[in-house]
Tab-separated table of C-alpha atoms in Angstrom:
chain	number	residue	atom	x	y	z
A	1	MET	CA	0.000	0.000	0.000
A	2	HIS	CA	1.345	3.425	-0.952
A	3	THR	CA	2.446	5.848	1.757
A	4	SER	CA	-0.266	8.336	0.804
A	5	ARG	CA	-2.930	5.662	1.298
A	6	LEU	CA	-1.520	4.643	4.677
A	7	LEU	CA	-1.633	8.229	5.901
A	8	ARG	CA	-5.095	8.821	4.466
A	9	GLN	CA	-6.454	5.723	6.211
A	10	PHE	CA	-4.942	6.922	9.486
A	11	LEU	CA	-6.753	10.247	9.138
A	12	GLU	CA	-10.017	8.510	8.216
A	13	ARG	CA	-9.860	6.235	11.265
A	14	HIS	CA	-9.327	9.234	13.541
A	15	ALA	CA	-11.623	11.675	11.765
A	16	GLU	CA	-13.976	11.894	14.759
A	17	GLN	CA	-11.202	12.657	17.238
A	18	GLU	CA	-10.375	16.226	18.179
A	19	TYR	CA	-6.729	15.360	18.823
A	20	VAL	CA	-4.304	12.732	17.501
A	21	SER	CA	-0.801	11.767	18.602
A	22	LEU	CA	2.431	10.466	17.105
A	23	GLY	CA	2.123	7.413	19.329
A	24	GLU	CA	-1.138	6.442	17.633
A	25	LEU	CA	0.483	6.755	14.216
A	26	VAL	CA	3.484	4.604	15.195
A	27	GLU	CA	1.227	1.974	16.773
A	28	GLU	CA	-0.960	1.628	13.694
A	29	LEU	CA	1.844	1.574	11.132
A	30	GLY	CA	3.925	-1.027	13.004
A	31	ASP	CA	7.060	-2.137	11.162
A	32	ARG	CA	6.264	0.180	8.237
A	33	ALA	CA	6.312	3.213	10.501
A	34	TYR	CA	9.737	4.621	9.636
A	35	GLY	CA	9.035	5.954	6.154
A	36	PRO	CA	5.521	7.367	6.722
A	37	LEU	CA	6.475	8.752	10.154
A	38	LEU	CA	9.480	10.615	8.741
A	39	VAL	CA	7.309	11.877	5.890
A	40	ILE	CA	4.566	13.160	8.168
A	41	CYS	CA	7.062	14.803	10.535
A	42	ALA	CA	8.885	16.595	7.720
A	43	LEU	CA	5.796	17.675	5.747
A	44	PRO	CA	4.958	20.778	7.834
A	45	GLU	CA	8.401	22.210	7.067
A	46	ALA	CA	8.438	20.972	3.467
A	47	LEU	CA	5.177	22.740	2.615
A	48	PRO	CA	4.573	26.506	2.644
A	49	LEU	CA	1.769	25.884	5.089
A	50	PRO	CA	2.528	27.076	8.647
A	51	VAL	CA	0.277	25.408	11.194
A	52	ALA	CA	0.401	26.343	14.877
A	53	GLY	CA	1.322	23.504	17.200
A	54	VAL	CA	2.769	21.219	14.510
A	55	SER	CA	6.035	22.770	13.349
A	56	ALA	CA	7.136	23.175	16.974
A	57	ILE	CA	7.610	19.406	17.320
A	58	ILE	CA	9.298	18.687	13.992
A	59	ALA	CA	13.026	18.440	14.734
A	60	ILE	CA	12.841	16.291	17.891
A	61	PRO	CA	10.885	13.328	16.434
A	62	LEU	CA	12.894	13.538	13.217
A	63	MET	CA	16.132	13.225	15.167
A	64	LEU	CA	14.847	10.472	17.442
A	65	VAL	CA	13.342	8.378	14.662
A	66	SER	CA	16.313	8.754	12.301
A	67	ALA	CA	18.728	7.898	15.136
A	68	GLN	CA	16.765	4.708	15.884
A	69	LEU	CA	16.732	3.837	12.191
A	70	SER	CA	20.517	4.195	12.071
A	71	LEU	CA	20.845	1.949	15.131
A	72	GLY	CA	18.862	-0.809	13.435
A	73	PHE	CA	15.653	-0.739	15.511
A	74	SER	CA	12.961	-2.813	13.801
A	75	ARG	CA	10.403	-0.059	14.455
A	76	PRO	CA	10.558	3.408	16.006
A	77	TYR	CA	9.962	3.822	19.726
A	78	LEU	CA	8.956	7.209	21.083
A	79	PRO	CA	9.322	8.277	24.709
A	80	LYS	CA	5.956	8.614	26.442
A	81	TRP	CA	6.091	12.397	26.622
A	82	LEU	CA	6.558	12.568	22.845
A	83	ALA	CA	4.224	9.691	21.949
A	84	LYS	CA	1.443	11.397	23.907
A	85	ARG	CA	2.125	14.812	22.402
A	86	ARG	CA	-1.072	15.716	20.596
A	87	TRP	CA	-2.181	18.216	18.026
A	88	LYS	CA	-5.572	18.979	16.581
A	89	GLN	CA	-6.765	16.438	14.043
A	90	LYS	CA	-7.976	19.157	11.693
A	91	ASN	CA	-4.526	20.808	11.715
A	92	LEU	CA	-2.791	17.536	10.974
A	93	ALA	CA	-5.334	16.748	8.266
A	94	LYS	CA	-4.689	20.153	6.704
A	95	VAL	CA	-0.959	19.452	6.469
A	96	VAL	CA	-1.291	15.826	5.368
A	97	GLU	CA	-3.999	16.485	2.774
A	98	LYS	CA	-1.846	19.201	1.245
A	99	GLY	CA	1.111	16.832	1.152
A	100	LEU	CA	-0.938	13.920	-0.182
A	101	ASN	CA	-1.643	15.863	-3.344
A	102	TYR	CA	2.098	15.841	-4.065
A	103	LEU	CA	2.678	12.311	-2.759
A	104	ALA	CA	-0.075	10.849	-4.942
A	105	LYS	CA	1.482	12.449	-8.029
A	106	ALA	CA	4.957	11.217	-7.083
A	107	GLU	CA	3.678	7.686	-6.450
A	108	LYS	CA	2.564	7.407	-10.070
A	109	ILE	CA	6.213	7.112	-11.098
A	110	VAL	CA	7.506	5.450	-7.911
A	111	ARG	CA	8.043	1.699	-7.997
A	112	PRO	CA	10.234	-0.893	-6.271
A	113	ARG	CA	13.719	-0.813	-7.857
A	114	TRP	CA	17.377	-0.783	-6.858
A	115	GLY	CA	16.511	-2.774	-3.764
A	116	PHE	CA	20.064	-2.702	-2.414
A	117	ILE	CA	19.602	1.033	-1.718
A	118	THR	CA	16.660	0.315	0.592
A	119	SER	CA	18.122	-2.777	2.281
A	120	ARG	CA	18.346	-2.905	6.090
A	121	LEU	CA	22.039	-1.967	6.096
A	122	ALA	CA	21.514	0.871	3.623
A	123	GLN	CA	18.599	2.208	5.683
A	124	ARG	CA	20.866	2.446	8.723
A	125	LEU	CA	23.214	4.670	6.724
A	126	LEU	CA	20.246	6.668	5.463
A	127	GLY	CA	19.162	7.109	9.074
A	128	LEU	CA	22.464	8.858	9.829
A	129	PHE	CA	22.017	11.082	6.786
A	130	ILE	CA	18.454	12.006	7.767
A	131	LEU	CA	19.654	12.709	11.310
A	132	LEU	CA	22.110	15.235	9.896
A	133	MET	CA	19.324	16.895	7.907
A	134	ALA	CA	17.090	16.957	10.998
A	135	ILE	CA	19.838	18.760	12.926
A	136	VAL	CA	20.010	21.325	10.114
A	137	ILE	CA	16.244	21.841	10.385
A	138	ALA	CA	16.623	22.423	14.123
A	139	LEU	CA	19.189	25.201	13.570
A	140	PRO	CA	17.908	28.807	13.516
A	141	ILE	CA	18.820	29.370	9.875
A	142	PRO	CA	16.484	31.770	8.018
A	143	LEU	CA	14.698	29.918	5.203
A	144	GLY	CA	16.921	26.915	5.932
A	145	ASN	CA	14.189	24.451	6.871
A	146	MET	CA	12.107	23.879	3.767
A	147	LEU	CA	14.703	22.412	1.383
A	148	PRO	CA	16.176	19.921	3.913
A	149	ALA	CA	12.624	18.891	4.854
A	150	ILE	CA	11.736	18.297	1.190
A	151	ALA	CA	14.845	16.136	0.849
A	152	ILE	CA	13.804	14.103	3.914
A	153	VAL	CA	10.326	13.588	2.428
A	154	VAL	CA	11.824	12.352	-0.863
A	155	ILE	CA	14.268	9.970	0.861
A	156	SER	CA	11.634	8.680	3.287
A	157	LEU	CA	9.107	8.145	0.508
A	158	GLY	CA	11.699	6.168	-1.442
A	159	MET	CA	12.414	4.036	1.625
A	160	SER	CA	8.725	3.396	2.270
A	161	GLU	CA	8.031	2.481	-1.364
A	162	GLY	CA	11.231	0.477	-1.852
A	163	ASP	CA	12.368	2.832	-4.624
A	164	GLY	CA	16.165	3.064	-4.417
A	165	LEU	CA	16.349	5.477	-7.343
A	166	LEU	CA	14.112	7.977	-5.544
A	167	VAL	CA	16.289	7.617	-2.440
A	168	ILE	CA	19.392	8.438	-4.492
A	169	VAL	CA	17.664	11.500	-5.949
A	170	GLY	CA	16.829	12.679	-2.423
A	171	VAL	CA	20.361	12.062	-1.129
A	172	VAL	CA	21.962	13.912	-4.045
A	173	ALA	CA	19.563	16.836	-3.634
A	174	ALA	CA	20.198	16.923	0.125
A	175	SER	CA	23.972	16.859	-0.429
A	176	ILE	CA	23.735	19.823	-2.796
A	177	ILE	CA	21.535	21.681	-0.297
A	178	LEU	CA	24.013	21.039	2.521
A	179	ALA	CA	26.956	22.126	0.361
A	180	VAL	CA	25.198	25.376	-0.606
A	181	MET	CA	24.198	26.096	3.007
A	182	VAL	CA	27.717	25.420	4.311
A	183	SER	CA	29.188	27.638	1.587
A	184	ALA	CA	26.711	30.421	2.387
A	185	ILE	CA	27.453	30.204	6.116
A	186	GLY	CA	31.203	30.207	5.385
A	187	PHE	CA	30.831	33.239	3.118
A	188	VAL	CA	28.880	35.158	5.769
A	189	ALA	CA	31.395	34.174	8.463
A	190	ASN	CA	34.341	35.317	6.320
A	191	SER	CA	32.593	38.582	5.493
A	192	LEU	CA	31.918	39.265	9.164
A	193	ARG	CA	35.521	38.426	10.086
A	194	SER	CA	36.870	40.738	7.378
A	195	SER	CA	34.558	43.539	8.479
A	196	PHE	CA	35.631	43.068	12.097
A	197	GLN	CA	39.318	43.154	11.152
A	198	GLN	CA	38.820	46.325	9.110
A	199	LEU	CA	36.989	47.912	12.017
A	200	ARG	CA	39.838	47.024	14.383
A	201	GLN	CA	42.400	48.509	12.006
A	202	GLN	CA	40.411	51.719	11.721
A	203	LEU	CA	40.050	52.008	15.493
A	204	ASN	CA	43.736	51.371	16.037
A	205	PHE	CA	44.534	54.020	13.434
């Protein structure tokens, strides 16, 4: 079953609830939880759709889940305080429904291929890579959240669907994003250092 369908069924089963939690999602998805859980956690940052109470809990579950994936856990385990963290069902539905429009289109060309890229060992390495991207999302970098989050969605979707080619596309895109961000930060740091040195020279003069 495609990731979009899994998430849609989750929303349908909890349509009458006012609040839903990450713990409920993990429990229902079982051993297929990694991909959809990473997708649903990254979606609020990947979409230009700010929703109060959702984006505030993005980085922590992304880091926890990706760390567990890298350690080889068969399924993600959330601490009770995070598993019980709730947000309004209508807010979650707003984010997921927006994302499902894109996921459904992507799934038309997604198919199982290059299985060695989505093997258990490879997924542990991907977990480390996603952890790095989650740390970047957690940093207070202006406009630095959306592109890493999109990359996480692409990689996670490829993992969930068994599409190694899609995973490679996401990893390459994420690597380019990281390289550009590091270069930009380095450029700003060098500019600030040069300005500070010039200021010191002028004051000494």
